Coordinates of C-alpha atoms and ligand atoms in Angstrom, one line a residue:
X235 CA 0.0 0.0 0.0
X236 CA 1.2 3.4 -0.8
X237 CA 1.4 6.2 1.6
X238 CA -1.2 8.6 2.0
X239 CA -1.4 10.9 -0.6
X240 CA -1.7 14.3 -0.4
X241 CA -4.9 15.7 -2.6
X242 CA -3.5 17.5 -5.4
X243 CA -4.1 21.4 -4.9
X244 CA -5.1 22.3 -8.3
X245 CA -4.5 25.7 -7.8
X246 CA -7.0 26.5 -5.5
X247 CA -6.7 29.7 -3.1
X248 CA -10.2 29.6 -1.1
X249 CA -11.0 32.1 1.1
X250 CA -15.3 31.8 2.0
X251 CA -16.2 35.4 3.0
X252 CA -20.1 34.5 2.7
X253 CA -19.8 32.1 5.0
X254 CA -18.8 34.2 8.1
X255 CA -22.2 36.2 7.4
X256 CA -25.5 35.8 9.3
X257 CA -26.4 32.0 8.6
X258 CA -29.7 33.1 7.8
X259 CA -27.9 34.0 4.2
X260 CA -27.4 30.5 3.2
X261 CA -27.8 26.4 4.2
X262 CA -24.6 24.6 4.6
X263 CA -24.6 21.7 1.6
X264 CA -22.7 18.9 0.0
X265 CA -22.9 18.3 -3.9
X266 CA -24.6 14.7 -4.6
X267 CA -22.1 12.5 -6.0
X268 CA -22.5 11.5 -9.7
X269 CA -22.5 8.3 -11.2
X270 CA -19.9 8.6 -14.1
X271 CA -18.5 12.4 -14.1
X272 CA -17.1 13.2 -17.3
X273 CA -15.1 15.9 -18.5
X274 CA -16.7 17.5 -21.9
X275 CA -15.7 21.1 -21.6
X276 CA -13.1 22.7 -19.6
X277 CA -11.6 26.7 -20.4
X278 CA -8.2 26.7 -20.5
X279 CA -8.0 29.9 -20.7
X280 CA -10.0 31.1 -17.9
X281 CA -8.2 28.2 -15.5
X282 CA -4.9 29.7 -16.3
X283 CA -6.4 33.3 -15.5
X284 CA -7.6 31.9 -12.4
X285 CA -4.3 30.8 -10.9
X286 CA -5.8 27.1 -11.6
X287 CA -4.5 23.7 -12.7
X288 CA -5.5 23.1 -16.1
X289 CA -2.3 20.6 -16.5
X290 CA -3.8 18.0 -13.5
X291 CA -5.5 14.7 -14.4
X292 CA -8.4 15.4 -16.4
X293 CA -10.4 13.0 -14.1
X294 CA -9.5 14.7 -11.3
X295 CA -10.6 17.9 -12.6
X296 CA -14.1 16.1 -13.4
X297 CA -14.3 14.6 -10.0
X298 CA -14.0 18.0 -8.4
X299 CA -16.1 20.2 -11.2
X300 CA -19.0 17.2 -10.5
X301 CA -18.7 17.6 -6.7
X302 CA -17.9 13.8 -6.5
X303 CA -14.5 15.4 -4.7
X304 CA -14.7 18.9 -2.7
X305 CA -11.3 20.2 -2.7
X306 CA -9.9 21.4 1.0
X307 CA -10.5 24.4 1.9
X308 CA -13.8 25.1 0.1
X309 CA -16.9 25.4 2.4
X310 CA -20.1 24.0 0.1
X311 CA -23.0 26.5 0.3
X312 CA -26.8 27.3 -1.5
X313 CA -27.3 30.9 -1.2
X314 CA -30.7 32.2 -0.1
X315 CA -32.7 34.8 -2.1
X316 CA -35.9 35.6 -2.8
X317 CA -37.3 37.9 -6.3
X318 CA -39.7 39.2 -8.5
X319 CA -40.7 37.1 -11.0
X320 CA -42.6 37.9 -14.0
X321 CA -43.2 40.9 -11.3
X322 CA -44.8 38.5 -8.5
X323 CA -42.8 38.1 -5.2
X324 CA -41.8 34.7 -4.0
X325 CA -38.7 32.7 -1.9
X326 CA -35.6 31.5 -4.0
X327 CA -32.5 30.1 -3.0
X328 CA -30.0 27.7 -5.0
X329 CA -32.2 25.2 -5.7
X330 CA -30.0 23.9 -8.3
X331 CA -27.1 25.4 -7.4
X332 CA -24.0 25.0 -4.7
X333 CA -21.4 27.4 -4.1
X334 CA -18.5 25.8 -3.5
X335 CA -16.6 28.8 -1.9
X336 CA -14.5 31.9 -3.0
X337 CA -10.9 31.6 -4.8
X338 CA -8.7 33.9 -4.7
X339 CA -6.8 34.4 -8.5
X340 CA -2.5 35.2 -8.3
X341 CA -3.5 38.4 -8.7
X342 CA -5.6 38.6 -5.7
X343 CA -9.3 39.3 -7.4
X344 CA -12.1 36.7 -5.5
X345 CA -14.6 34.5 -7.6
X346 CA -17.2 33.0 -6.5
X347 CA -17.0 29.2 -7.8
X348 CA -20.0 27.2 -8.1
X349 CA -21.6 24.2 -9.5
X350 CA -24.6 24.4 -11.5
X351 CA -26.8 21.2 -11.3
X352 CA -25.1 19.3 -8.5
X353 CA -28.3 18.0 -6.8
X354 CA -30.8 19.1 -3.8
X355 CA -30.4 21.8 -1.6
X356 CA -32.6 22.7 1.0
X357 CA -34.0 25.5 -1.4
X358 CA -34.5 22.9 -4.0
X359 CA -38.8 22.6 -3.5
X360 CA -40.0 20.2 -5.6
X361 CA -37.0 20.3 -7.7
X362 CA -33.9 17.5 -8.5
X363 CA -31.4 20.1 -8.3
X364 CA -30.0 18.9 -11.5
X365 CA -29.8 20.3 -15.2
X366 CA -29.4 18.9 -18.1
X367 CA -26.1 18.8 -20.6
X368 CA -28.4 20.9 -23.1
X369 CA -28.7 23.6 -20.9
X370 CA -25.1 23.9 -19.1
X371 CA -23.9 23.7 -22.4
X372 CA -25.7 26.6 -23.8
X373 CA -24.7 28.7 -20.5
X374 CA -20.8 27.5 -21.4
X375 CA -21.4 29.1 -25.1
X376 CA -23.4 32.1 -24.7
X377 CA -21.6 33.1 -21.4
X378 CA -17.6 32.9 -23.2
X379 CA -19.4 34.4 -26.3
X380 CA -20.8 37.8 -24.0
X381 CA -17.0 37.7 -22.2
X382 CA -15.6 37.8 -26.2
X383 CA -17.7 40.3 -27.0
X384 CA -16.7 42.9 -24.3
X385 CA -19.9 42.5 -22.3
X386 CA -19.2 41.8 -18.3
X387 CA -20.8 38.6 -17.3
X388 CA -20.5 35.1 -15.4
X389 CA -18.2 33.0 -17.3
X390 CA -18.2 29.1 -17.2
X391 CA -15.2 27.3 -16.3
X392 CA -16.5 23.8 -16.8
X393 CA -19.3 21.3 -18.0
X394 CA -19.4 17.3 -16.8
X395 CA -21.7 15.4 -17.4
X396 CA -23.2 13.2 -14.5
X397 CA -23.7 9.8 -16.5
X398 CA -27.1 10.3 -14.9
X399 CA -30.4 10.7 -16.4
X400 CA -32.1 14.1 -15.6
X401 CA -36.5 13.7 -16.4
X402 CA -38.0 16.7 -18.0
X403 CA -40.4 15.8 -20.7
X404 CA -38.5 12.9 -21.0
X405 CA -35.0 11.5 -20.4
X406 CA -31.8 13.7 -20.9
X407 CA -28.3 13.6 -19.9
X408 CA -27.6 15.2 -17.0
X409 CA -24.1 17.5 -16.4
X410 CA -22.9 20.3 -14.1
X411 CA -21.5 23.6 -15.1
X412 CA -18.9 25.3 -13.2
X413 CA -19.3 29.2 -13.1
X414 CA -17.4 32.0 -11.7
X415 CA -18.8 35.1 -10.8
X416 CA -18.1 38.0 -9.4
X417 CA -20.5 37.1 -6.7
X418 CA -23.8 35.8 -7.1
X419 CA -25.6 38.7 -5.0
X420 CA -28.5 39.8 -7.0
X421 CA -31.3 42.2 -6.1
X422 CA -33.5 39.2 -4.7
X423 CA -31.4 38.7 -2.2
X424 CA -31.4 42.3 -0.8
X425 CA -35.4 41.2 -1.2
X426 CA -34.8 38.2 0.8
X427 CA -32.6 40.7 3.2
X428 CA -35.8 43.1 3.8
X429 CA -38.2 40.0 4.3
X430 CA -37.1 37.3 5.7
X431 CA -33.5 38.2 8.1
X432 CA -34.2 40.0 11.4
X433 CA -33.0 43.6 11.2
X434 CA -30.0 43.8 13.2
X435 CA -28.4 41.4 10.4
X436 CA -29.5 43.9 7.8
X437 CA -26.0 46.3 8.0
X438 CA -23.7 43.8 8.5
X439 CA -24.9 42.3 5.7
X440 CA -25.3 45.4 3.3
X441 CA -21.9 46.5 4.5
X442 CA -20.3 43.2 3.5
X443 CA -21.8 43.6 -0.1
X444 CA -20.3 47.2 -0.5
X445 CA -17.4 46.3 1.1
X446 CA -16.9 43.1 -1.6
X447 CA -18.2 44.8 -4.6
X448 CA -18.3 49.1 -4.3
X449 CA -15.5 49.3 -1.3
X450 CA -14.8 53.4 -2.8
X451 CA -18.4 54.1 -1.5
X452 CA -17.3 53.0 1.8
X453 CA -15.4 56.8 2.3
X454 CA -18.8 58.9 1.0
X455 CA -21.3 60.3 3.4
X456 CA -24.3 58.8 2.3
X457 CA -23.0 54.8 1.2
X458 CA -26.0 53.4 0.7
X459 CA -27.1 55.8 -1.4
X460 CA -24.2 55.9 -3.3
X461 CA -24.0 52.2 -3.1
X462 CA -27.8 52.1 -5.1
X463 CA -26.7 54.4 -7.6
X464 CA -23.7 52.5 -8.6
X465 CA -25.1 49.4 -9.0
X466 CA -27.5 51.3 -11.3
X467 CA -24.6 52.9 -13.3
X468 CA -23.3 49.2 -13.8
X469 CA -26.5 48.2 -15.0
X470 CA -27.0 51.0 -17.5
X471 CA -23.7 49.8 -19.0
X472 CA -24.9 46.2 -18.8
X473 CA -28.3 46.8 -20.7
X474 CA -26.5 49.2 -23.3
X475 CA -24.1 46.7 -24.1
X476 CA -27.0 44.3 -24.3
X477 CA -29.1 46.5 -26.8
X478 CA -25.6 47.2 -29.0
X479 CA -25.0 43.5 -29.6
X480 CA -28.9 42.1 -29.5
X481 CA -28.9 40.3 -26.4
X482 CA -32.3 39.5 -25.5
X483 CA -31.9 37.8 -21.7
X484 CA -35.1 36.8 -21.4
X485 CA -35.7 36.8 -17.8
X486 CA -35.3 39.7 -16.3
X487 CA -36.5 38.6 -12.7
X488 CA -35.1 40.3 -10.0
X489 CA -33.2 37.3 -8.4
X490 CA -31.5 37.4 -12.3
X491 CA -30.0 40.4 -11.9
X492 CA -26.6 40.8 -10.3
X493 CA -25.2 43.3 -7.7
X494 CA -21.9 43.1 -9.5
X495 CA -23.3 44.2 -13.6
X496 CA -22.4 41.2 -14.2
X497 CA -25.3 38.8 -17.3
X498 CA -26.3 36.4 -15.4
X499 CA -28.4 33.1 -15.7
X500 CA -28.8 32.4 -19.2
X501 CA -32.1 30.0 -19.2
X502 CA -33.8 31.4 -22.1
X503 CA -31.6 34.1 -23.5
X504 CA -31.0 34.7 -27.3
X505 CA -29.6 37.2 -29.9
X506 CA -32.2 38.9 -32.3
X507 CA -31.3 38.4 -36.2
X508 CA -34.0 41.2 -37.7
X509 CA -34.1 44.5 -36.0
X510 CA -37.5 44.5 -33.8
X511 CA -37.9 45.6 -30.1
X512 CA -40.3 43.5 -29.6
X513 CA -38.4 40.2 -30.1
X514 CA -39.4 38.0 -27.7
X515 CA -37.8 34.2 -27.2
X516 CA -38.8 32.4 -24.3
X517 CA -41.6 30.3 -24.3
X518 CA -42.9 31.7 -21.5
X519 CA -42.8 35.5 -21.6
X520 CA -45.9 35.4 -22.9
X521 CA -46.5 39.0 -22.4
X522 CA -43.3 40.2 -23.5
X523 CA -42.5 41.8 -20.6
X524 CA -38.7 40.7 -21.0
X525 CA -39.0 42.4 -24.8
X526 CA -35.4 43.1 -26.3
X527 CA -37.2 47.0 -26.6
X528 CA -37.9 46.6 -23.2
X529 CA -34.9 45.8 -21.1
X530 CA -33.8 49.3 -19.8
X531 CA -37.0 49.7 -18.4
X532 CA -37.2 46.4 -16.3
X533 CA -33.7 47.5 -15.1
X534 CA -35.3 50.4 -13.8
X535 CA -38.0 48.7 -12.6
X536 CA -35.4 46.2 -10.7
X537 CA -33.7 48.7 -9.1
X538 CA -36.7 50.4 -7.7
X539 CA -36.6 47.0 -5.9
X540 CA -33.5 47.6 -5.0
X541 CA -34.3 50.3 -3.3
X542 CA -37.2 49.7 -1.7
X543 CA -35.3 46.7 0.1
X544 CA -32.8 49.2 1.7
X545 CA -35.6 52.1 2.5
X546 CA -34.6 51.4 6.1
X547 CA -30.9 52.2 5.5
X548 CA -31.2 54.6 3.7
X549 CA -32.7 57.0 5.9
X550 CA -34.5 56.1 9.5
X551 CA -36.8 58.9 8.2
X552 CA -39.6 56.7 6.2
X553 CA -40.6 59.8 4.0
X554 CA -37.0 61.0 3.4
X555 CA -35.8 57.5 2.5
X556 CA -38.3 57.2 0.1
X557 CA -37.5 60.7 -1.4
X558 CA -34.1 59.5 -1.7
X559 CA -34.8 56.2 -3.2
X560 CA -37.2 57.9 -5.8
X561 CA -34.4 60.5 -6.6
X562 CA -32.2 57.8 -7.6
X563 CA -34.6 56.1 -9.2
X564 CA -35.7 58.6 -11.1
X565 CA -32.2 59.5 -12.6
X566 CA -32.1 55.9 -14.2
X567 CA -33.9 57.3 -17.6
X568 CA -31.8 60.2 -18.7
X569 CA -28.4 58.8 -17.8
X570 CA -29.8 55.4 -19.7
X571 CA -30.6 57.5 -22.9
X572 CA -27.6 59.3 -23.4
X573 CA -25.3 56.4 -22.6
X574 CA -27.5 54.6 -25.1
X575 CA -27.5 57.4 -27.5
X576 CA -23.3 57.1 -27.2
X577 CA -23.1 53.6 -28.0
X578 CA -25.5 54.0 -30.9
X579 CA -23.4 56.4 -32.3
X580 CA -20.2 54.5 -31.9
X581 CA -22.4 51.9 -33.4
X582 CA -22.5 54.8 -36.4
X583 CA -19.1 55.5 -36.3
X584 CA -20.0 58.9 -34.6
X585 CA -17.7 60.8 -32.3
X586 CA -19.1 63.8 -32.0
X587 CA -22.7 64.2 -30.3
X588 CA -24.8 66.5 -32.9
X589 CA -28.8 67.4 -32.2
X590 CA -29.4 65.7 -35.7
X591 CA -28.4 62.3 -34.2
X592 CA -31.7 61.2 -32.8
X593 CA -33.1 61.5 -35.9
X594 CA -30.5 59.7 -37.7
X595 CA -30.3 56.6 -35.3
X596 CA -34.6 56.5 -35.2
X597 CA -34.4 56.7 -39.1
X598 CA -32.2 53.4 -39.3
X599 CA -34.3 51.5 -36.3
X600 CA -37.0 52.5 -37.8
X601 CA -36.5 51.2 -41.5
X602 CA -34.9 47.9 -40.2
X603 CA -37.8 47.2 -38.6
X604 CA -39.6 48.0 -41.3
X605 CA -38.0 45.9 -44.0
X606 CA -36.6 43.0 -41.3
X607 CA -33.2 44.2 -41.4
X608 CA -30.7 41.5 -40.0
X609 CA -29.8 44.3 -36.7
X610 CA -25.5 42.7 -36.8
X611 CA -25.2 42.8 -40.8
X612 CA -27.2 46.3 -41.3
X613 CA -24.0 47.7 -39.3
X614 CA -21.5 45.6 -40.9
X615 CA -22.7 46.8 -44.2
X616 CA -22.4 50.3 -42.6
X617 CA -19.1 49.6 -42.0
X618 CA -17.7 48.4 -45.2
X619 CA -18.6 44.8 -45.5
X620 CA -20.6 45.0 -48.8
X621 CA -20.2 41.1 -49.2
X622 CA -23.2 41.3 -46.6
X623 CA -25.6 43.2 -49.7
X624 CA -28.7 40.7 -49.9
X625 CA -30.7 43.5 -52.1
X626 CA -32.1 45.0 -49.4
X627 CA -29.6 47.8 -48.9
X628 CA -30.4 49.1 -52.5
X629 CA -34.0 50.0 -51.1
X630 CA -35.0 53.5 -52.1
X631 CA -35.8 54.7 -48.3
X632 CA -32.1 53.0 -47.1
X633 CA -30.3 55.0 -49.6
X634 CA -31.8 58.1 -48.7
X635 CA -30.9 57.4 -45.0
X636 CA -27.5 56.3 -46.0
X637 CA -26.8 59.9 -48.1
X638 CA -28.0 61.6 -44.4
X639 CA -25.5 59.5 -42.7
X640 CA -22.6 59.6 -45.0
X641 CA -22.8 63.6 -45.1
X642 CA -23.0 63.1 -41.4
X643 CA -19.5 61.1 -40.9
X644 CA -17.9 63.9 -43.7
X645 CA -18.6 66.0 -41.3
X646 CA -16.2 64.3 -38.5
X647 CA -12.9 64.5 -37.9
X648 CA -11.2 61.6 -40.1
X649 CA -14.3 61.0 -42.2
X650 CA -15.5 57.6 -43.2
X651 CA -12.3 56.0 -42.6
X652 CA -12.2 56.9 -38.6
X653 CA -15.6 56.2 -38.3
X654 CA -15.0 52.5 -39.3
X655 CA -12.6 52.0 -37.5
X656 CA -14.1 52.8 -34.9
X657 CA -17.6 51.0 -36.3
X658 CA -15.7 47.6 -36.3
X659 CA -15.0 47.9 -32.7
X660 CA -18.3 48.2 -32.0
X661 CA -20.4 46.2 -33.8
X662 CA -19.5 42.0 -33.7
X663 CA -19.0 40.3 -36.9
X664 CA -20.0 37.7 -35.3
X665 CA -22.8 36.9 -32.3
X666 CA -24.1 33.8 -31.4
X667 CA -27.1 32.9 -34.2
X668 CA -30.0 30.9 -32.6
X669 CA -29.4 28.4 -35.5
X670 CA -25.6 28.0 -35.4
X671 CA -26.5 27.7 -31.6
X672 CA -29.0 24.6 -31.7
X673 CA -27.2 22.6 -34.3
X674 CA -23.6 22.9 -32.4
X675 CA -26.1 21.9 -29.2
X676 CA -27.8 19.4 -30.5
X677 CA -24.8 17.6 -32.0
X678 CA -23.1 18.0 -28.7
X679 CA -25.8 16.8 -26.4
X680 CA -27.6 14.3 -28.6
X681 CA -24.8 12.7 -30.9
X682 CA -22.2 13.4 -28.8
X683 CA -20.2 15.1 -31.0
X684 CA -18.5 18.2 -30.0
X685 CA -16.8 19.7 -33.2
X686 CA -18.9 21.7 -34.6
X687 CA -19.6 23.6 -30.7
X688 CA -15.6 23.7 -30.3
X689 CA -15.7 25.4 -33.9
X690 CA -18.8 28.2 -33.1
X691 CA -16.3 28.8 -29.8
X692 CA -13.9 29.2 -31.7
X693 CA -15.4 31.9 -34.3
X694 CA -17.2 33.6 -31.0
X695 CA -13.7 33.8 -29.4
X696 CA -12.8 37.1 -31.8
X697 CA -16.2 38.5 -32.8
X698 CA -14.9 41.4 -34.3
X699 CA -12.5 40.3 -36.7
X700 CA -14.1 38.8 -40.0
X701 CA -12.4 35.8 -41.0
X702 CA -13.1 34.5 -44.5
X703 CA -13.3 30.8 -44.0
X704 CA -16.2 31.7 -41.3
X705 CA -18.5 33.7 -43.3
X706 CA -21.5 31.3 -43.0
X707 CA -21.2 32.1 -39.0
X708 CA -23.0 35.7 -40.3
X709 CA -25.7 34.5 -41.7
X710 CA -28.5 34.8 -40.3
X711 CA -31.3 31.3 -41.0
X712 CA -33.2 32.1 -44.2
X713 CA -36.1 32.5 -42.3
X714 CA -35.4 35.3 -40.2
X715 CA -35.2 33.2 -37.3
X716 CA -38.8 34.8 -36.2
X717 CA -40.0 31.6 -34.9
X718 CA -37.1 30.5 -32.8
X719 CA -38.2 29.8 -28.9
X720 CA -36.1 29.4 -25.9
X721 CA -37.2 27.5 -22.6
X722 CA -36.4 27.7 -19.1
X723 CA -34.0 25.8 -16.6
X724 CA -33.8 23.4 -19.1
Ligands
LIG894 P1 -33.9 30.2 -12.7 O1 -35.0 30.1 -13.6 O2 -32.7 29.4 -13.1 O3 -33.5 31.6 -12.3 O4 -34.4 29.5 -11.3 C1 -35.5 30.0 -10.5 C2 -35.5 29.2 -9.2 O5 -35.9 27.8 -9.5 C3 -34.2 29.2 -8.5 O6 -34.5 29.2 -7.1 C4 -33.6 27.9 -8.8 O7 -32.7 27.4 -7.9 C5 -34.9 27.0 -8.9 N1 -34.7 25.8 -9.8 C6 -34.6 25.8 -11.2 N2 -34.4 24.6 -11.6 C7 -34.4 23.7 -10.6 C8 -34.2 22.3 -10.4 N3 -34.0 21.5 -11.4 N4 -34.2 21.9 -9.1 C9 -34.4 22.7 -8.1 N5 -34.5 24.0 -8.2 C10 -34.6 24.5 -9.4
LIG895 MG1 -31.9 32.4 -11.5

C-alpha cells in the first residue's frame, strides 16, 4: 500500500467570505455525487487566469467540477434569495445550485466558484437540483461568447456530465456547469434581506456587499445611497451593451440580476437576427415583458426594488428614505438615454454628439424594422462589409438614410475611414445565431459530438474580426429566425 497521498491542490486559493455572514444567508450543503463524471468542456483559458490547474488529471478535474470530490479548503453552500418574477414576489435560493466557496486568483481578485446542477439543496422545492447537458452547455457558449464580446458577465469554467439521467419531458443527460462570478448577490437577495432576516443582520450584511463589490463608497457620506446608484450605473452599461449586440436575456426577474453588472443566468436568452424591439424568445414570456425593446426599463424597474429593500438604510426617516430612493430612481432614464444614445453612435461610427443624431439613429431603427433588417449585418454593411448586400440595402428609403448618414460622418474628424474603424469595434461580426446555436447543441448533447460547438467557440472567441473561412457564421437562417423559442432551466 502506498502512503497517504496528499490531494493535489489544483490551484486552489479559497477564502469563503459569505460564509462568516449571518447564517440566515445560506444552508450549509454537500454536492450529490454522480455516477460517471465526465469531463466534456473545460476553459483553459480562464483556469490559467484563475491561478488554476489546467495541467492535473483530467479526471480529477471532473471529480471536483462534478462535486464527486470537494477540494480542501472550500466550504459548500446554497445561497438564499428571494425575487420578482414575471413581477410577483416569491422565496428562492439555490435550488440547483451550490457554491463551493470563493478563490482567490495570483492576482488577488475573488470569484465566486459554483456548480450548476449538482443536486438538492434545502431551497430545491419540488425540484432535482439537477440540469441537463443541453442547458449547461448553452450557458458555457453564450456566457464565453458575451465575455468575447466585451460584455461583463458570469463566465463558465466547466461542463461534466453526470452519466445520470435528468426527467424533464423525457429523459436527458444530465451535467454540471462550473461558473465564476463576481459574486452571485443579486437584487433578490437584498429582497430576501428586507423579508425574511431580522434587522439587526441587515448592515452587517449590506456592509459586506459594498465592502466586496463598491469598497470606494465606503469613504462617501451617504453609502448606501451611493452604493444604489452604482449598482444602477453598472446596469446601464450592462443593458446598453445588451441592446448594442442584441442580447435579448429573457428573464429579467429580479433574483437574475446581479449586484456586481455582471449577465447572469442564461435560461432562455438569445440574440435577435432582424431588428425588432419587440423580439421576444422564451416560451414563457408570454406578455413580453422581457421584450429586447424593453430591457432598460425592467432594469429600472429592478432597481426600484433595490431600493425599496434598503428604504430602512437609507434613511431612518420613512418619507426621506423614500424621497431619496425615488431620486435615484428617477435618474435611471436620462443617464440610460444618453449612454445609449453614445453607444448608438459608436455603433454609427459617430464621435461627436450632434442634435441631428436622434433622428438619424430612429431613421435606421426604424427602416430595419420596417423591412426585417438582420440588426449585426445592417451595421456591418455600414461599415464596409458590402459582401453582406442581400438587395435590401439598395431599397430607395435606405439609400436616402445612408446619403444623411454619410454627409453626417464627412462632417467628422477623419471622415468615413475613422468612423470604421471605430464601427468595427463596436459592432460584432460575429454573435451567437440561434441556428448555429442549436445545431452545435444538439450535435453536442444528442450525438455526442463536440466539433462543430468547439468550432462556433472558436469563431465567437474574436467576434470582431471577419475571417473569411467563417462567413456562413453571419448568416442569419433564411427564415429570419422569427419563430425561434427558448425554454427555461432546461
Ligand atoms: P432560474 O429560472 O434558473 O432563475 O431559477 C429559478 C428558481 O428555481 C431558483 O430558485 C432555482 O434554484 C430553482 N430551480 C430551477 N431549476 C431547478 C431544479 N431542477 N431543481 C431545483 N430547483 C430549481
Ligand atoms: Mg436564477
Amino acid at each position: 500500500m502506498s502512503t497517504t497521498e496528499t490531494p493535489p491542490s489544483m490551484g486552489w486559493k479559497w477564502d469563503n467570505s459569505y460564509s462568516t455572514l449571518p447564517h440566515t444567508l445560506f444552508s450549509p450543503v454537500l454536492p450529490t455525487p454522480v455516477a460517471q463524471p465526465q469531463l466534456v468542456a473545460f476553459n483553459q483559458p480562464l483556469a490559467h487566469a484563475l491561478g488554476l490547474h489546467a495541467e492535473a488529471p483530467e479526471a480529477e478535474w471532473a471529480a471536483i467540477l462534478a462535486g464527486n470530490t470537494v477540494p480542501p479548503g472550500a466550504n459548500p453552500i446554497a445561497q438564499a434569495y428571494a425575487g420578482h418574477q414575471f413581477g410577483h414576489f416569491t422565496m428562492l435560493g439555490d435550488g440547483r445550485a451550490i457554491l463551493l466557496g470563493e478563490h482567490l486568483t495570483p492576482q488577488g481578485e475573488r470569484f465566486d466558484i459554483q456548480l450548476k446542477g449538482p443536486g438538492q439543496t434545502p431551497y430545491s422545492r419540488r425540484g432535482d437540483g439537477r440540469a441537463t447537458l443541453y442547458a449547461m452547455l448553452r450557458e458555457y457558449l453564450i456566457s464565453e461568447a458575451m465575455h468575447h464580446l466585451g460584455i461583463p458577465t458570469t463566465r463558465s469554467l466547466a461542463v461534466v456530465t453526470t452519466g445520470l439521467p435528468v426527467y424533464r419531458e423525457q429523459a436527458f443527460m444530465g451535467a454540471v456547469l462550473t461558473r465564476i462570478a463576481a459574486s452571485h448577490i443579486r437584487v433578490g437577495t437584498f429582497e430576501y434581506m428586507r423579508h425574511f432576516m431580522p434587522e439587526n443582520e441587515w448592515t452587517p450584511f449590506v456592509q459586506y456587499v459594498i465592502q466586496r463589490h463598491y469598497p470606494d463608497v465606503l469613504e462617501t457620506e451617504q453609502p448606501v445611497e451611493a452604493f444604489i446608484q452604482r449598482v444602477m450605473l453598472r446596469q446601464i452599461d450592462l443593458i446598453v451593451n445588451w441592446m448594442r449586440v442584441g442580447f435579448v436575456h429573457g428573464v429579467m426577474n429580479t433574483d437574475n440580476m446581479s449586484i456586481a453588472g455582471e449577465s447572469i443566468d442564461y435560461g432562455p436568452c438569445a440574440f435577435i437576427n432582424q431588428y425588432d424591439p419587440k423580439m421576444v424568445f422564451s416560451s414563457i414570456d408570454t406578455q413580453g415583458r422581457y421584450a429586447f425593446g424593453r430591457q432598460a426599463a425592467i432594469a429600472q424597474w429592478n432597481l426600484a426594488i433595490l431600493a425599496g429593500s434598503l428604504l430602512p438604510l437609507l434613511d431612518p426617516d420613512h418619507d426621506k428614505a423614500v424621497e431619496k430612493a425615488k431620486e435615484i430612481v428617477n435618474s435611471y432614464a436620462d443617464i440610460y438615454h444618453a449612454k445609449w444614445h453614445t453607444m448608438m453612435r459608436a455603433k454609427l461610427g459617430l464621435r461627436q454628439p450632434h442634435a441631428d443624431d436622434s433622428a438619424l439613429i430612429r431613421g435606421l431603427l426604424q427602416w430595419m424594422e420596417r423591412f426585417g433588417a438582420d440588426y449585426t449585418n445592417t451595421f456591418l454593411f455600414l461599415g464596409g462589409d458590402t459582401t453582406l448586400n442581400d438587395g435590401l440595402y439598395n431599397n430607395a428609403e435606405f439609400t436616402e438614410w445612408h446619403q444623411q448618414w454619410e454627409q453626417r460622418v464627412a462632417a467628422e474628424p477623419g471622415g468615413l475611414d475613422a468612423a470604421r474603424e471605430m464601427m468595427q469595434q463596436t459592432n460584432p461580426a460575429y454573435i451567437p445565431r440561434n441556428h448555429q446555436v442549436e445545431n452545435a447543441l444538439e450535435a453536442a448533447s444528442e450525438n455526442g459530438e463536440f466539433s462543430p460547438l468547439n468550432t462556433l467557440l472558436n469563431v465567437l472567441s474574436a467576434p470582431y474580426k471577419v475571417r473569411p473561412e467563417y462567413r456562413s457564421y453571419q448568416s442569419p437562417p433564411d427564415d429570419g429566425g422569427v419563430g425561434y423559442r427558448t425554454f427555461c432551466g432546461t
